[in-house]
Short mmCIF file of C-alpha atoms in Angstrom, two decimals:
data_model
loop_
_atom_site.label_atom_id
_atom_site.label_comp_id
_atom_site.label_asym_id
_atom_site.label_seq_id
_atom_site.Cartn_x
_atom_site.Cartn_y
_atom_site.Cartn_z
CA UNK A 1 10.36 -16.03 18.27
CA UNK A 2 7.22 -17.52 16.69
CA UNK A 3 3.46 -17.20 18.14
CA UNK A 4 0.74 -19.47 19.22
CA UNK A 5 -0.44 -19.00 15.44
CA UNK A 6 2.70 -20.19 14.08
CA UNK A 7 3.83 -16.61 13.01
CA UNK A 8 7.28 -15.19 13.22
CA UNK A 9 7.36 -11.70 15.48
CA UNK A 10 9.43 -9.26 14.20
CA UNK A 11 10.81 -6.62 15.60
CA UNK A 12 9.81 -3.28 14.82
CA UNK A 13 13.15 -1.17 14.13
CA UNK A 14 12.99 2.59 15.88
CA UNK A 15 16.82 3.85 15.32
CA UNK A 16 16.75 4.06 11.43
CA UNK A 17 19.42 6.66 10.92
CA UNK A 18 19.54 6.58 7.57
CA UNK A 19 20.27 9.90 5.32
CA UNK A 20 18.43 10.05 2.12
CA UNK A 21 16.13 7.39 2.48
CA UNK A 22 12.89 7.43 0.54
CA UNK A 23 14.21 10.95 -0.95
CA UNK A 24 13.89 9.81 -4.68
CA UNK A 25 10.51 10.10 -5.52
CA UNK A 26 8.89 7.74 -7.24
CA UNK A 27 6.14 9.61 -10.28
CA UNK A 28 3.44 7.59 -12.05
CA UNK A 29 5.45 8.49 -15.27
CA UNK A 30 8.14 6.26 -13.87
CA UNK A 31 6.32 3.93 -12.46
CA UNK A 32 4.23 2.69 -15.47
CA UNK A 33 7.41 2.37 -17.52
CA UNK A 34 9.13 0.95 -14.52
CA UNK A 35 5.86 -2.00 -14.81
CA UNK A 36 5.79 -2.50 -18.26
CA UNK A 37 9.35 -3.16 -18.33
CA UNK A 38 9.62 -5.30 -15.62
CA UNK A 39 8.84 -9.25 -15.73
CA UNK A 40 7.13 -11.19 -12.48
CA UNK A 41 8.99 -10.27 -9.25
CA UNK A 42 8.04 -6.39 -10.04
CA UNK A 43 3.89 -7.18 -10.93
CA UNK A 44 3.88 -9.64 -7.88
CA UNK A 45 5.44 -6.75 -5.18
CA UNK A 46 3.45 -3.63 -7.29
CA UNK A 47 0.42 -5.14 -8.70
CA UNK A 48 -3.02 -3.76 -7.67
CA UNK A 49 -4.11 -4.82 -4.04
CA UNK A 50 -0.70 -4.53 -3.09
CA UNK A 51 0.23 -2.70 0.05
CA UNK A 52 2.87 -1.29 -1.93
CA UNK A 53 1.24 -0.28 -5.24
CA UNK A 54 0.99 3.27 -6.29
CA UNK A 55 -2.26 2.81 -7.38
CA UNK A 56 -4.01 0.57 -3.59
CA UNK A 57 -6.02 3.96 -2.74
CA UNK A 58 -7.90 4.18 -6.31
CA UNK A 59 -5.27 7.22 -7.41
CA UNK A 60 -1.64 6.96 -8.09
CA UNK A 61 0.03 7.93 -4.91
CA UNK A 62 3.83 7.17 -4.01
CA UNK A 63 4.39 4.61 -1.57
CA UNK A 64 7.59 6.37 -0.20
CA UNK A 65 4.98 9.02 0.98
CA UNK A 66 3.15 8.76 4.46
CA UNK A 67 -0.07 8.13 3.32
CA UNK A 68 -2.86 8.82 6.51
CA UNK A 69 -4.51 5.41 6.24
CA UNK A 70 -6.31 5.21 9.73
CA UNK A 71 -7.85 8.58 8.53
CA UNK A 72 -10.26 6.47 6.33
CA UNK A 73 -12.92 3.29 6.26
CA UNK A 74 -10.60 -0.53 4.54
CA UNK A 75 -14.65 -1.02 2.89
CA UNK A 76 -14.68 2.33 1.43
CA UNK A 77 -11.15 3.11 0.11
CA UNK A 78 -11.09 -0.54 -0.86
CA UNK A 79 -14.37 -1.10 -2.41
CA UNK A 80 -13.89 -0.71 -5.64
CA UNK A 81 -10.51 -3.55 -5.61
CA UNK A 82 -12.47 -5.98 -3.26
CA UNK A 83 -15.64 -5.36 -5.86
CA UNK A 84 -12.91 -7.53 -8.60
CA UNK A 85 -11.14 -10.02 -5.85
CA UNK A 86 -7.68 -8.05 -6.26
CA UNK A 87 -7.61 -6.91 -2.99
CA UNK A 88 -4.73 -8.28 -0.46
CA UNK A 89 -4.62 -5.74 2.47
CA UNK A 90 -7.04 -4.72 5.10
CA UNK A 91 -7.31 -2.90 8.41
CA UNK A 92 -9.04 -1.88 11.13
CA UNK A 93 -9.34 0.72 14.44
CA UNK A 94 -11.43 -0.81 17.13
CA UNK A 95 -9.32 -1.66 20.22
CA UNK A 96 -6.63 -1.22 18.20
CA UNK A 97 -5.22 -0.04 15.33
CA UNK A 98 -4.30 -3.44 13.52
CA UNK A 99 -3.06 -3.63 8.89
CA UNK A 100 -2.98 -7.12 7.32
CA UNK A 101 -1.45 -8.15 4.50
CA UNK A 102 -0.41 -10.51 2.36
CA UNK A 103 2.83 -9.77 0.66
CA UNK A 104 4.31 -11.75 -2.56
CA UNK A 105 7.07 -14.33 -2.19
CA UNK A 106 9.93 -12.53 -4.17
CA UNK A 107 13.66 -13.29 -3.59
CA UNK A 108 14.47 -13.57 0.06
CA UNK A 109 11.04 -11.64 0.98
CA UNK A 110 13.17 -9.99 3.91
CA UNK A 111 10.78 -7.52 5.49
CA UNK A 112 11.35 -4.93 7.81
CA UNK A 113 9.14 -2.61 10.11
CA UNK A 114 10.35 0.83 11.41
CA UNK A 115 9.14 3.32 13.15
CA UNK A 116 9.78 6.59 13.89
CA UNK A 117 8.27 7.58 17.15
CA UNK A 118 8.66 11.13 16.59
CA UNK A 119 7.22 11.72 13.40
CA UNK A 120 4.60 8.98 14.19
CA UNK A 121 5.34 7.38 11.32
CA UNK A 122 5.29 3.43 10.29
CA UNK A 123 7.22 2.06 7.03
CA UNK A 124 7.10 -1.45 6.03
CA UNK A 125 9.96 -2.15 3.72
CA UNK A 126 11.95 -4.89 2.09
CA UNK A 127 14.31 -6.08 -0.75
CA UNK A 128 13.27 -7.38 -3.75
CA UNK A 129 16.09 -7.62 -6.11
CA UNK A 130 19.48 -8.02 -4.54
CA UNK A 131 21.12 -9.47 -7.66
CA UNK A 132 21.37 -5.34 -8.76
CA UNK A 133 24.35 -2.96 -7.49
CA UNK A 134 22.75 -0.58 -4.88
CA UNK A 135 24.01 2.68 -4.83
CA UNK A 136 26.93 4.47 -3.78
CA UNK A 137 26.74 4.40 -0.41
CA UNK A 138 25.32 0.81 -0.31
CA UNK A 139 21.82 1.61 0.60
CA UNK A 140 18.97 0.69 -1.93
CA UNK A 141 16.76 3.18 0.00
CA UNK A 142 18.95 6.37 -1.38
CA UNK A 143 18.44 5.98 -4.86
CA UNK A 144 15.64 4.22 -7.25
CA UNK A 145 14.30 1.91 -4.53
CA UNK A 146 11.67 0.60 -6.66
CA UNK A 147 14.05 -1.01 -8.79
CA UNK A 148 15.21 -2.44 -5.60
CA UNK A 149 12.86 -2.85 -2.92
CA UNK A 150 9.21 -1.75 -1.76
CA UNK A 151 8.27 0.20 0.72
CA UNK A 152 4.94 1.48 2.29
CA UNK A 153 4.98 4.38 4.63
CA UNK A 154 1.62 4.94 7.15
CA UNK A 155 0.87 8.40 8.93
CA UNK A 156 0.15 6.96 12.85
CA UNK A 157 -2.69 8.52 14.44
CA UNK A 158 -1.88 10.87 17.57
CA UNK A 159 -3.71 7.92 19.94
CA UNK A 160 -1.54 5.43 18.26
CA UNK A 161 1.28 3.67 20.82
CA UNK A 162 4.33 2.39 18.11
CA UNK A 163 6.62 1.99 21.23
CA UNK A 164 4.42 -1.09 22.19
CA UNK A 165 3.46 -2.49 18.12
CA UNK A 166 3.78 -5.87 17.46
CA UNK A 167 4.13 -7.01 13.69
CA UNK A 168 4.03 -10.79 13.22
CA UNK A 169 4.92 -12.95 9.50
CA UNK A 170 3.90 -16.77 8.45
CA UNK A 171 4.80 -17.61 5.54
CA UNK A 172 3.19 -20.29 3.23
CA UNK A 173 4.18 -21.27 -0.29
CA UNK A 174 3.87 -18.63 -2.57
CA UNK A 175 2.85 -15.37 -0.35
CA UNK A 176 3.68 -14.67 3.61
CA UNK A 177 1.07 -12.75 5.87
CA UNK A 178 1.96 -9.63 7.21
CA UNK A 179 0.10 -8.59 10.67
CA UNK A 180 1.03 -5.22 12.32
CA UNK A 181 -1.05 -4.74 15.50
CA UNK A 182 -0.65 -0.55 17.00
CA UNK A 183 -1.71 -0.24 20.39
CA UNK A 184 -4.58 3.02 21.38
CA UNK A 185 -3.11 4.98 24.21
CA UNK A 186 -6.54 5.12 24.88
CA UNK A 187 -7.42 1.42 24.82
CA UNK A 188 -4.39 0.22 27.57
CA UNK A 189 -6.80 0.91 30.11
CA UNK A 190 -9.89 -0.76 28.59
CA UNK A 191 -8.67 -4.25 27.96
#
């Protein structure tokens, strides 16, 4: 299904069952080495301004984490990357609580939205590499994801509605656009 604006919806997953997902943590030890030794596909999915680098919120924080993004101002957390042009995300909580992205163009750039409605948490996640063997049980998410995959996992707020999110992708040459647009439980009866 594509919209007015030419963007693919997707459709935001809620019955992700998975055991062990997200359980290996990723440290900034690992990470750096993880970088240095990697070639193109890892700086264009991790570099700074990323949605999924450790580093988007000025300190190294792991991306498999919920991170409480909502909690805080895209001109203040963000200032100091949009201050050098390396910025690629933003977001915003008027009528709504709506994250844009741009996202890197690497391998089959498969990307997938969950959430889980109980826990009021959002991931955005998708495979990178699928030339590597996953793990034993075939999931990438159960083991060193990184070296698979990204991932970027947002604390909802308790207004937020992820039963009724929309999350949209257009793709152009050599990055796609990622918009995920959260209803306010608040809001439904404003607009």
């Amino acid at each position: 299904m594509t919209s007015s604006s030419g963007s693919l919806k997707l459709e935001i997953h809620t019955d992700d069952k998975t055991p062990g997902k997200w359980s290996v943590p990723l440290s900034e030890e690992v990470f750096r080495r993880f970088l240095s030794g990697g070639g193109g596909s890892e700086k264009a999915v991790f570099s700074e301004g990323s949605i999924f680098s450790p580093f988007l919120f000025g300190k190294y924080f792991d991306p498999s984490d919920a991170f409480p993004l909502w909690e805080f101002e895209a001109d203040v957390l963000l200032a100091s990357l949009r201050s050098v042009g390396q910025c690629r995300v933003d977001w915003s909580t008027d009528q709504a609580y709506v994250l844009k992205s741009d996202l890197p163009v690497v391998g089959k750039n498969i990307v997938q939205v969950y959430v889980d409605v109980k826990g009021k948490v959002m991931e955005i996640s998708g495979q990178w590499n699928i030339n590597k063997k996953t793990a034993a049980n075939g999931d990438w998410r159960c083991c060193q994801w990184w070296e698979y995959g990204y991932v970027r996992r947002l604390e909802l707020p308790s207004d937020a509605d992820p039963q009724n999110s929309e999350a949209f992708l257009s793709n152009k040459d050599d990055y796609s656009f990622l918009e995920i647009i959260i209803p306010k439980i608040n809001s439904k009866n404003k607009l």
